[in-house]
CSV table of C-alpha atoms and ligand atoms in Angstrom, one decimal:
chain,number,residue,atom,x,y,z
A,892,MET,CA,31.0,24.6,5.6
A,893,ASP,CA,28.7,27.5,5.1
A,894,ILE,CA,25.4,26.0,6.3
A,895,LYS,CA,23.3,28.4,8.4
A,896,PHE,CA,19.6,28.6,8.9
A,897,PRO,CA,17.4,31.0,10.9
A,898,ARG,CA,16.7,30.3,14.6
A,899,GLY,CA,13.8,27.9,15.0
A,900,PHE,CA,14.6,26.2,11.7
A,901,LEU,CA,13.3,22.6,11.9
A,902,TRP,CA,15.4,19.6,10.9
A,903,GLY,CA,13.7,16.4,10.1
A,904,ALA,CA,13.3,13.3,8.0
A,905,ALA,CA,10.4,11.9,6.1
A,906,SER,CA,8.7,8.6,5.0
A,907,ALA,CA,5.5,7.3,3.6
A,908,ALA,CA,3.2,4.5,4.7
A,909,PRO,CA,3.4,2.2,1.6
A,910,GLN,CA,7.1,2.6,1.5
A,911,ILE,CA,7.9,1.6,5.1
A,912,GLU,CA,5.1,0.0,6.9
A,913,GLY,CA,4.3,-3.4,5.3
A,914,TYR,CA,1.3,-5.4,6.5
A,915,ALA,CA,-1.2,-3.0,4.8
A,916,THR,CA,-4.2,-5.2,5.5
A,917,ALA,CA,-3.4,-6.3,9.0
A,918,ASP,CA,-5.9,-5.6,11.7
A,919,GLY,CA,-8.7,-4.8,9.3
A,920,GLY,CA,-6.8,-2.5,6.9
A,921,GLY,CA,-7.8,-2.4,3.3
A,922,ALA,CA,-5.7,-2.9,0.2
A,923,SER,CA,-4.5,0.3,-1.5
A,924,VAL,CA,-3.8,0.6,-5.2
A,925,TRP,CA,-0.1,-0.1,-4.5
A,926,ASP,CA,-0.9,-3.4,-2.9
A,927,ILE,CA,-2.6,-4.5,-6.1
A,928,TYR,CA,-0.3,-2.9,-8.5
A,929,SER,CA,2.9,-4.2,-6.9
A,930,HIS,CA,1.5,-7.7,-7.3
A,931,THR,CA,0.9,-7.3,-11.0
A,932,PRO,CA,3.7,-9.1,-12.9
A,933,GLY,CA,6.2,-6.8,-14.6
A,934,LYS,CA,5.3,-3.6,-12.7
A,935,ILE,CA,8.0,-3.5,-10.0
A,936,ASP,CA,11.7,-4.0,-10.6
A,937,PHE,CA,12.9,-7.5,-9.6
A,938,GLY,CA,9.3,-8.5,-8.9
A,939,GLU,CA,9.4,-6.8,-5.5
A,940,ASN,CA,6.5,-5.5,-3.4
A,941,GLY,CA,5.7,-3.6,-0.3
A,942,ASP,CA,4.2,-6.5,1.7
A,943,VAL,CA,6.8,-6.2,4.5
A,944,ALA,CA,9.0,-3.2,3.5
A,945,CYS,CA,10.7,-2.0,6.6
A,946,ASP,CA,8.0,-3.5,8.8
A,947,SER,CA,7.5,-0.1,10.4
A,948,TYR,CA,4.0,-1.4,11.2
A,949,HIS,CA,5.6,-3.3,14.0
A,950,ARG,CA,8.9,-1.4,14.3
A,951,TYR,CA,7.7,2.2,14.4
A,952,ALA,CA,9.1,2.8,17.8
A,953,GLU,CA,12.6,2.1,16.5
A,954,ASP,CA,12.0,4.6,13.7
A,955,ALA,CA,10.9,7.3,16.2
A,956,ALA,CA,14.0,6.5,18.3
A,957,LEU,CA,16.2,6.9,15.2
A,958,ALA,CA,14.6,10.2,14.4
A,959,ALA,CA,15.1,11.4,18.0
A,960,ASN,CA,18.7,10.2,18.1
A,961,LEU,CA,19.4,12.1,14.9
A,962,GLY,CA,18.3,15.2,16.7
A,963,ALA,CA,15.4,15.7,14.4
A,964,ASP,CA,12.8,18.3,15.4
A,965,VAL,CA,10.2,16.7,13.2
A,966,TYR,CA,9.4,13.3,11.6
A,967,ARG,CA,7.1,13.4,8.6
A,968,PHE,CA,5.1,10.2,8.0
A,969,SER,CA,2.0,9.5,6.0
A,970,VAL,CA,-1.2,8.0,7.3
A,971,SER,CA,-2.6,5.3,5.0
A,972,TRP,CA,-6.1,6.1,4.0
A,973,ALA,CA,-6.7,2.5,3.0
A,974,ARG,CA,-5.6,1.3,6.5
A,975,CYS,CA,-8.1,3.5,8.2
A,976,ASP,CA,-10.9,3.5,5.7
A,977,PRO,CA,-10.5,0.2,3.9
A,978,LEU,CA,-13.2,0.8,1.3
A,979,GLY,CA,-12.8,4.5,1.2
A,980,ASP,CA,-16.5,4.9,2.1
A,981,GLY,CA,-16.3,6.1,5.7
A,982,ASN,CA,-16.7,2.7,7.4
A,983,TRP,CA,-13.7,3.3,9.6
A,984,ASN,CA,-11.2,0.8,10.7
A,985,GLU,CA,-10.4,2.0,14.2
A,986,ALA,CA,-7.3,-0.1,14.5
A,987,GLY,CA,-5.8,2.0,11.7
A,988,PHE,CA,-6.3,5.3,13.5
A,989,GLU,CA,-5.0,3.7,16.7
A,990,TYR,CA,-1.8,2.7,14.9
A,991,TYR,CA,-1.2,6.3,13.8
A,992,GLY,CA,-2.0,7.5,17.3
A,993,ARG,CA,0.8,5.2,18.6
A,994,VAL,CA,3.2,6.5,16.0
A,995,ALA,CA,2.5,10.1,16.9
A,996,ASP,CA,2.7,9.4,20.6
A,997,GLU,CA,6.0,7.6,20.2
A,998,CYS,CA,7.5,10.6,18.4
A,999,LEU,CA,6.1,13.0,21.0
A,1000,ARG,CA,7.5,10.9,23.9
A,1001,ARG,CA,10.9,11.3,22.4
A,1002,GLY,CA,10.7,15.0,21.7
A,1003,VAL,CA,10.0,14.8,18.0
A,1004,GLN,CA,7.0,16.6,16.5
A,1005,PRO,CA,5.0,14.3,14.2
A,1006,VAL,CA,4.2,15.9,10.8
A,1007,VAL,CA,1.4,14.1,8.9
A,1008,THR,CA,1.0,13.7,5.2
A,1009,LEU,CA,-2.7,12.7,4.7
A,1010,TYR,CA,-2.2,11.3,1.3
A,1011,HIS,CA,1.0,9.8,0.0
A,1012,TRP,CA,-0.7,7.7,-2.7
A,1013,GLU,CA,-2.5,5.2,-0.5
A,1014,LEU,CA,-5.8,5.3,-2.4
A,1015,PRO,CA,-8.0,2.5,-1.3
A,1016,GLN,CA,-8.3,0.0,-4.2
A,1017,ALA,CA,-12.1,0.0,-3.7
A,1018,ALA,CA,-12.2,3.8,-4.3
A,1019,GLU,CA,-10.1,3.3,-7.4
A,1020,GLU,CA,-12.6,0.7,-8.7
A,1021,ARG,CA,-15.3,3.4,-8.2
A,1022,GLY,CA,-13.4,5.8,-10.5
A,1023,GLY,CA,-10.4,6.8,-8.4
A,1024,TRP,CA,-9.0,10.3,-9.0
A,1025,LEU,CA,-11.1,10.6,-12.2
A,1026,VAL,CA,-14.2,11.2,-10.1
A,1027,PRO,CA,-14.9,14.1,-7.6
A,1028,GLU,CA,-16.4,11.6,-5.2
A,1029,THR,CA,-12.9,10.5,-4.4
A,1030,ALA,CA,-12.0,14.0,-3.3
A,1031,GLU,CA,-15.0,14.1,-1.1
A,1032,ALA,CA,-14.3,10.7,0.5
A,1033,PHE,CA,-10.7,11.7,1.0
A,1034,ALA,CA,-11.7,14.9,2.8
A,1035,ARG,CA,-14.0,12.9,5.1
A,1036,PHE,CA,-11.0,10.7,6.0
A,1037,ALA,CA,-8.7,13.7,6.5
A,1038,GLY,CA,-11.2,15.4,8.8
A,1039,ARG,CA,-11.6,12.2,10.9
A,1040,MET,CA,-7.8,11.8,11.1
A,1041,ALA,CA,-7.3,15.4,12.3
A,1042,GLU,CA,-10.1,14.9,14.9
A,1043,TYR,CA,-8.4,11.7,16.1
A,1044,LEU,CA,-4.9,13.3,16.3
A,1045,ARG,CA,-6.0,16.7,17.6
A,1046,GLY,CA,-3.5,18.1,20.0
A,1047,ARG,CA,-0.8,15.7,18.9
A,1048,VAL,CA,-0.1,16.9,15.4
A,1049,LYS,CA,0.6,20.6,14.6
A,1050,LEU,CA,1.4,20.4,10.9
A,1051,TYR,CA,-0.4,18.5,8.2
A,1052,PHE,CA,0.2,18.2,4.5
A,1053,THR,CA,-2.9,17.3,2.5
A,1054,LEU,CA,-1.4,15.7,-0.6
A,1055,ASN,CA,2.1,14.6,-1.6
A,1056,GLU,CA,3.2,15.5,-5.1
A,1057,PRO,CA,-0.1,15.5,-7.0
A,1058,GLN,CA,2.0,16.0,-10.1
A,1059,CYS,CA,3.2,12.4,-9.8
A,1060,THR,CA,-0.4,11.1,-9.3
A,1061,VAL,CA,-1.4,13.0,-12.4
A,1062,THR,CA,1.4,12.1,-14.8
A,1063,MET,CA,2.5,8.7,-13.5
A,1064,SER,CA,-0.4,7.0,-11.7
A,1065,TYR,CA,-2.9,8.2,-14.4
A,1066,GLY,CA,-0.5,9.4,-17.1
A,1067,ASP,CA,2.2,7.0,-18.2
A,1068,GLY,CA,1.0,4.2,-15.9
A,1069,SER,CA,4.3,3.8,-14.2
A,1070,HIS,CA,2.7,4.2,-10.7
A,1071,ALA,CA,-0.3,2.6,-9.2
A,1072,PRO,CA,-3.1,2.2,-10.3
A,1073,GLY,CA,-1.2,2.2,-13.6
A,1074,ARG,CA,-3.8,4.0,-15.8
A,1075,VAL,CA,-2.7,5.5,-19.1
A,1076,LEU,CA,-4.8,8.6,-19.9
A,1077,ASP,CA,-4.6,11.3,-22.4
A,1078,LYS,CA,-4.0,15.0,-21.4
A,1079,ALA,CA,-7.7,15.6,-20.8
A,1080,GLY,CA,-8.0,12.7,-18.5
A,1081,GLN,CA,-4.8,13.7,-16.6
A,1082,PHE,CA,-6.1,17.2,-16.3
A,1083,ARG,CA,-9.3,15.9,-14.6
A,1084,VAL,CA,-7.1,14.0,-12.2
A,1085,LEU,CA,-5.3,17.2,-11.4
A,1086,VAL,CA,-8.6,19.0,-10.8
A,1087,ASN,CA,-9.9,16.3,-8.5
A,1088,GLN,CA,-6.6,16.4,-6.6
A,1089,GLN,CA,-7.0,20.1,-6.2
A,1090,LEU,CA,-10.6,19.6,-5.0
A,1091,ALA,CA,-9.3,17.1,-2.6
A,1092,HIS,CA,-6.8,19.6,-1.2
A,1093,GLY,CA,-9.5,22.3,-0.8
A,1094,LEU,CA,-12.0,20.0,0.8
A,1095,ALA,CA,-9.5,18.3,3.0
A,1096,MET,CA,-7.8,21.5,4.2
A,1097,ARG,CA,-11.2,22.8,5.3
A,1098,ALA,CA,-12.1,19.5,7.0
A,1099,VAL,CA,-8.9,19.4,8.9
A,1100,LYS,CA,-9.2,23.0,10.0
A,1101,ALA,CA,-12.7,22.4,11.1
A,1102,ALA,CA,-11.5,19.4,13.2
A,1103,ASP,CA,-8.5,21.2,14.6
A,1104,PRO,CA,-8.4,24.9,14.1
A,1105,ASP,CA,-5.0,25.2,15.9
A,1106,CYS,CA,-3.1,23.1,13.4
A,1107,THR,CA,-1.3,24.3,10.3
A,1108,VAL,CA,-2.3,22.8,6.9
A,1109,GLY,CA,-0.1,22.7,3.8
A,1110,ILE,CA,0.4,20.8,0.6
A,1111,VAL,CA,3.6,19.2,-0.8
A,1112,SER,CA,4.4,20.0,-4.4
A,1113,THR,CA,7.1,19.0,-6.9
A,1114,GLY,CA,7.8,19.9,-10.5
A,1115,ARG,CA,10.3,21.4,-12.8
A,1116,HIS,CA,13.1,23.2,-10.9
A,1117,CYS,CA,15.3,25.6,-12.8
A,1118,PHE,CA,18.5,27.5,-11.9
A,1119,PRO,CA,20.5,30.1,-13.8
A,1120,ASP,CA,23.7,29.3,-15.6
A,1121,SER,CA,25.3,32.4,-14.3
A,1122,GLU,CA,24.3,35.2,-12.0
A,1123,SER,CA,23.7,37.6,-14.8
A,1124,PRO,CA,20.2,39.3,-14.6
A,1125,GLU,CA,19.4,37.8,-18.0
A,1126,ASP,CA,20.1,34.2,-16.9
A,1127,ILE,CA,18.3,34.7,-13.5
A,1128,ALA,CA,15.2,35.9,-15.4
A,1129,ALA,CA,15.5,33.1,-17.9
A,1130,ALA,CA,15.6,30.4,-15.2
A,1131,ARG,CA,12.6,32.0,-13.4
A,1132,LEU,CA,10.6,31.9,-16.7
A,1133,ALA,CA,11.6,28.3,-17.6
A,1134,GLY,CA,10.4,26.9,-14.3
A,1135,PHE,CA,6.9,28.0,-14.8
A,1136,ASP,CA,6.7,28.1,-18.6
A,1137,LEU,CA,4.0,26.0,-20.3
A,1138,ALA,CA,6.4,25.2,-23.2
A,1139,GLY,CA,9.3,24.1,-21.0
A,1140,GLY,CA,8.1,20.5,-20.6
A,1141,ASP,CA,4.9,18.8,-19.4
A,1142,PRO,CA,2.8,21.6,-17.8
A,1143,LEU,CA,1.2,18.9,-15.6
A,1144,PHE,CA,4.6,18.4,-14.0
A,1145,THR,CA,5.0,22.0,-12.9
A,1146,HIS,CA,4.3,23.7,-9.6
A,1147,ASN,CA,2.2,26.4,-11.1
A,1148,TRP,CA,-0.5,24.2,-12.7
A,1149,LEU,CA,-1.1,22.7,-9.3
A,1150,LEU,CA,-0.5,25.8,-7.1
A,1151,ASP,CA,-1.8,28.8,-9.0
A,1152,PRO,CA,-5.5,27.8,-8.7
A,1153,ILE,CA,-5.0,26.8,-5.1
A,1154,PHE,CA,-3.3,30.1,-4.1
A,1155,TYR,CA,-4.9,32.5,-6.5
A,1156,GLY,CA,-8.1,30.8,-7.8
A,1157,SER,CA,-7.1,30.6,-11.5
A,1158,TYR,CA,-5.0,28.4,-13.8
A,1159,PRO,CA,-1.8,29.9,-15.4
A,1160,ASP,CA,-2.4,31.9,-18.5
A,1161,CYS,CA,-2.7,29.5,-21.4
A,1162,GLU,CA,-4.7,31.6,-23.9
A,1163,GLY,CA,-4.3,30.3,-27.4
A,1164,THR,CA,-2.8,26.9,-26.3
A,1165,GLU,CA,-4.3,23.4,-26.2
A,1166,TRP,CA,-4.7,23.9,-22.5
A,1167,ALA,CA,-7.2,26.8,-22.7
A,1168,GLU,CA,-10.2,24.6,-23.3
A,1169,LEU,CA,-9.3,22.2,-20.4
A,1170,ALA,CA,-8.8,25.1,-18.0
A,1171,ALA,CA,-12.1,26.6,-19.1
A,1172,SER,CA,-13.8,23.3,-18.3
A,1173,VAL,CA,-13.3,23.9,-14.5
A,1174,THR,CA,-16.5,25.3,-13.1
A,1175,PRO,CA,-16.6,28.5,-10.9
A,1176,ARG,CA,-17.9,26.3,-8.1
A,1177,GLU,CA,-14.9,23.9,-8.5
A,1178,LEU,CA,-12.6,26.9,-8.5
A,1179,GLU,CA,-14.1,28.2,-5.4
A,1180,ILE,CA,-13.4,24.9,-3.6
A,1181,ILE,CA,-9.9,24.6,-5.1
A,1182,HIS,CA,-9.0,28.2,-4.1
A,1183,CYS,CA,-7.8,27.4,-0.6
A,1184,PRO,CA,-4.3,28.8,0.0
A,1185,PRO,CA,-2.2,26.6,2.3
A,1186,GLU,CA,-0.8,27.9,5.5
A,1187,ALA,CA,2.5,26.2,4.7
A,1188,ILE,CA,4.0,24.8,1.6
A,1189,GLY,CA,6.3,21.8,1.2
A,1190,TYR,CA,8.5,21.3,-1.8
A,1191,ASN,CA,10.2,18.0,-2.7
A,1192,ILE,CA,13.4,18.9,-4.6
A,1193,TYR,CA,15.9,16.5,-5.8
A,1194,HIS,CA,17.4,18.0,-9.0
A,1195,GLY,CA,16.9,20.8,-11.4
A,1196,LYS,CA,17.7,22.1,-14.9
A,1197,ARG,CA,20.4,24.7,-15.8
A,1198,VAL,CA,19.0,27.5,-17.9
A,1199,ARG,CA,20.5,30.4,-19.8
A,1200,ALA,CA,19.0,33.3,-21.6
A,1201,ALA,CA,18.8,32.8,-25.4
A,1202,GLY,CA,17.1,34.8,-28.2
A,1203,GLY,CA,15.0,36.9,-25.8
A,1204,GLY,CA,13.8,33.7,-24.0
A,1205,TYR,CA,15.6,30.8,-22.5
A,1206,GLU,CA,17.2,27.5,-23.3
A,1207,PHE,CA,18.2,24.5,-21.1
A,1208,VAL,CA,21.9,23.9,-20.9
A,1209,PRO,CA,22.7,20.3,-21.8
A,1210,GLU,CA,24.4,18.2,-19.1
A,1211,TYR,CA,27.9,17.2,-20.2
A,1212,PRO,CA,28.8,13.5,-20.6
A,1213,GLY,CA,29.6,11.9,-17.3
A,1214,PHE,CA,27.5,14.5,-15.4
A,1215,PRO,CA,27.2,13.6,-11.7
A,1216,ARG,CA,24.2,11.4,-11.1
A,1217,THR,CA,22.5,9.4,-8.3
A,1218,SER,CA,21.9,5.7,-8.7
A,1219,LEU,CA,18.5,6.5,-10.2
A,1220,GLY,CA,20.2,8.5,-12.8
A,1221,TRP,CA,19.0,11.8,-11.4
A,1222,PRO,CA,21.4,14.7,-12.0
A,1223,ILE,CA,23.1,16.2,-8.9
A,1224,THR,CA,22.3,19.9,-9.0
A,1225,PRO,CA,22.5,21.6,-5.6
A,1226,GLU,CA,21.7,25.0,-7.2
A,1227,ALA,CA,18.1,23.8,-7.5
A,1228,LEU,CA,17.8,24.2,-3.7
A,1229,ASP,CA,18.9,27.8,-3.9
A,1230,TRP,CA,17.3,29.3,-7.0
A,1231,SER,CA,14.2,27.3,-7.5
A,1232,VAL,CA,13.2,27.8,-3.9
A,1233,ARG,CA,13.6,31.6,-4.4
A,1234,TYR,CA,11.5,31.6,-7.5
A,1235,LEU,CA,8.8,29.5,-5.8
A,1236,TYR,CA,8.8,31.8,-2.8
A,1237,GLU,CA,8.4,34.8,-5.0
A,1238,ARG,CA,5.3,33.3,-6.5
A,1239,TYR,CA,3.9,31.5,-3.4
A,1240,PRO,CA,5.1,33.5,-0.4
A,1241,ALA,CA,4.0,31.0,2.3
A,1242,PRO,CA,6.1,29.5,5.1
A,1243,THR,CA,8.3,27.1,3.2
A,1244,TYR,CA,9.5,23.7,4.0
A,1245,ILE,CA,11.7,21.4,1.9
A,1246,ALA,CA,9.6,18.4,2.6
A,1247,GLU,CA,11.9,16.0,0.8
A,1248,ASN,CA,15.5,16.1,-0.4
A,1249,GLY,CA,18.1,13.3,-0.6
A,1250,LEU,CA,19.7,10.9,-3.0
A,1251,ALA,CA,19.5,7.3,-4.0
A,1252,CYS,CA,22.8,5.3,-3.6
A,1253,ALA,CA,23.6,1.7,-4.0
A,1254,ASP,CA,24.6,1.5,-0.3
A,1255,VAL,CA,26.0,-1.8,1.1
A,1256,VAL,CA,27.0,-3.0,4.5
A,1257,SER,CA,30.8,-3.1,4.5
A,1258,LEU,CA,33.0,-5.7,5.9
A,1259,ASP,CA,33.3,-3.7,9.1
A,1260,GLY,CA,29.5,-4.0,9.5
A,1261,ARG,CA,29.0,-0.3,8.8
A,1262,VAL,CA,27.4,1.6,5.9
A,1263,HIS,CA,29.8,4.1,4.4
A,1264,ASP,CA,28.1,6.6,2.2
A,1265,PRO,CA,30.4,9.5,1.4
A,1266,GLN,CA,28.4,10.4,-1.7
A,1267,ARG,CA,25.4,11.2,0.5
A,1268,ILE,CA,27.5,13.3,2.8
A,1269,ASP,CA,28.9,15.2,-0.1
A,1270,PHE,CA,25.4,15.6,-1.6
A,1271,LEU,CA,23.9,16.9,1.6
A,1272,ALA,CA,26.8,19.3,2.2
A,1273,ARG,CA,26.3,20.8,-1.2
A,1274,TYR,CA,22.5,20.9,-1.2
A,1275,LEU,CA,22.3,22.3,2.3
A,1276,ALA,CA,24.8,25.0,1.6
A,1277,ALA,CA,22.7,26.0,-1.4
A,1278,LEU,CA,19.5,26.0,0.7
A,1279,SER,CA,21.1,28.2,3.2
A,1280,ARG,CA,21.8,30.7,0.5
A,1281,ALA,CA,18.1,30.7,-0.3
A,1282,ALA,CA,17.3,31.4,3.3
A,1283,ALA,CA,19.8,34.2,3.4
A,1284,GLY,CA,18.2,35.6,0.3
A,1285,GLY,CA,14.9,36.2,2.1
A,1286,VAL,CA,12.9,33.0,1.7
A,1287,ASP,CA,10.8,32.3,4.8
A,1288,LEU,CA,12.3,28.9,5.2
A,1289,ARG,CA,11.0,26.9,8.1
A,1290,GLY,CA,12.6,23.5,7.8
A,1291,TRP,CA,14.3,20.8,5.7
A,1292,LEU,CA,13.4,17.1,5.8
A,1293,HIS,CA,15.7,14.4,4.5
A,1294,TRP,CA,14.2,11.8,2.3
A,1295,SER,CA,14.2,9.4,3.8
A,1296,LEU,CA,14.7,8.3,7.4
A,1297,THR,CA,15.3,4.7,6.5
A,1298,ASP,CA,15.8,3.0,3.1
A,1299,ASN,CA,12.4,1.9,1.8
A,1300,PHE,CA,10.2,0.6,-1.0
A,1301,GLU,CA,11.0,3.0,-3.9
A,1302,TRP,CA,7.7,2.4,-5.7
A,1303,SER,CA,8.2,0.8,-9.2
A,1304,ASN,CA,11.9,0.7,-8.6
A,1305,GLY,CA,11.5,-1.6,-5.6
A,1306,TYR,CA,14.3,-1.7,-3.1
A,1307,TYR,CA,17.5,-1.2,-5.0
A,1308,PRO,CA,17.6,2.6,-4.7
A,1309,ARG,CA,18.5,3.4,-1.1
A,1310,PHE,CA,17.5,6.8,0.0
A,1311,GLY,CA,17.8,6.4,3.8
A,1312,LEU,CA,20.1,7.9,6.5
A,1313,VAL,CA,19.5,4.5,8.0
A,1314,TYR,CA,20.2,1.3,6.1
A,1315,CYS,CA,17.4,-1.3,6.3
A,1316,ASP,CA,18.2,-5.0,5.9
A,1317,TYR,CA,14.8,-6.1,4.4
A,1318,ARG,CA,15.4,-9.7,5.4
A,1319,THR,CA,15.5,-9.0,9.1
A,1320,GLY,CA,14.2,-5.5,9.5
A,1321,GLU,CA,17.5,-4.5,11.1
A,1322,ARG,CA,18.3,-0.8,10.9
A,1323,ILE,CA,21.9,0.4,10.6
A,1324,PRO,CA,22.6,4.1,10.7
A,1325,LYS,CA,24.8,5.1,7.8
A,1326,ASP,CA,27.8,7.5,8.1
A,1327,SER,CA,25.6,10.2,6.7
A,1328,TYR,CA,23.3,9.8,9.7
A,1329,TYR,CA,26.1,10.6,12.1
A,1330,TRP,CA,27.4,13.4,9.9
A,1331,LEU,CA,23.9,15.0,9.9
A,1332,ARG,CA,23.5,14.5,13.6
A,1333,GLU,CA,26.7,16.5,14.2
A,1334,LEU,CA,25.5,19.2,11.8
A,1335,ILE,CA,22.2,19.5,13.5
A,1336,ALA,CA,23.8,19.6,16.9
A,1337,ALA,CA,26.2,22.3,15.8
A,1338,SER,CA,23.4,24.4,14.3
A,1339,ARG,CA,21.9,24.6,17.8
A,1340,GLU,CA,25.1,25.9,19.6
B,421,LIG,O1,10.3,8.0,-2.7
B,421,LIG,C1,9.7,9.1,-3.2
B,421,LIG,C2,8.7,9.7,-2.4
B,421,LIG,O2,7.7,8.8,-2.1
B,421,LIG,C3,8.0,10.9,-3.1
B,421,LIG,N1,9.1,11.8,-3.5
B,421,LIG,C4,10.2,11.3,-4.2
B,421,LIG,C5,10.8,10.2,-3.5
B,421,LIG,C6,12.0,9.6,-4.2
B,421,LIG,O3,11.6,9.1,-5.5
């Protein structure tokens, strides 16, 4: 298998508070928008919710041990804003901070570096009721929380990501309503949410750096990922164009609408389109705050679109009937980890992490008591080989994190899509490492020889 990464490459796995912890309001925590949304009839498949999830609130030490036994260098988890700042107004719940201190310590004790996502969609419900991500006050309140967390964890955490996938917050939480808080807004409303998320990044990054100048701060982005149909220069150029093109799909679900202003201080060129007026509505003062280039960038990549040159531009190549898909119906396209990462690095040449990558399977415990997941092993072998080609192609690739360490609450899909290297029996909380866990452990060990 041709999977090789540069020396010092970090292997890891990731998770997020609402998806694994459960017990959101224990010990003085506040409800997040997900706690309310998941109890709204009809919102979550099979009427499930995140009340208990993997019970990592109590079983976090087992998770840290699983990460360590995997050979992970890093474990990325999120800190729930609502758990620490129940009303989102700076009246801290110390027990929340102490919990995350224990999680970080448990990782460190086992030789795993904690990597913290400061916002993985845990908006306090109270902040949502004051306007949520439609108002800039939410960005300010979030930055206050981020700074306080960095102060609390100073010396224990070296790498922070401010926000996870703002594109999903914009287009799902406040776009089609399929994520909490379930608001359905027009493009202008969604654009304001984007701006407030960008402000949140800028303000939070500055607050974290002020609290702990030695740490590294990044952001995690997702969006349209394209790869060429062939290695002809025309197809390569076509796929590069399609990934960032305003006309290639919803611009709010691209990397460039999020990252261009953050890296370069301006929105992508949209002269003569319906977006021009929206982009012009962002004030110079807002742009100044938003322009805050991250010191590291994380990309969450699961799949991409095949593109070929056509008529001086590009076209998407349709997937054939029976195209390989995950149990969520997502196409299996390892090439995304090679080409899209290269295109992104050309545009945003920052130390790059794949902050999430993995697939959903309908995993079951077999009669022998084990979880056999050959599809995941095959998926990982293909995707990691593709990623190592991007590394060989000059991308400053610092690490890859599997989504996820354990199976977990997959938002509005509930618990049926299983993404973990470790199976979770949600009735008991029992964790069973899957075959892919052992496969990856060997790969990681071999990469260090
Ligand atoms: O589970 C999510 C995660 O929270 C964000 N990125 C995509 C994953 C799979 O859908």
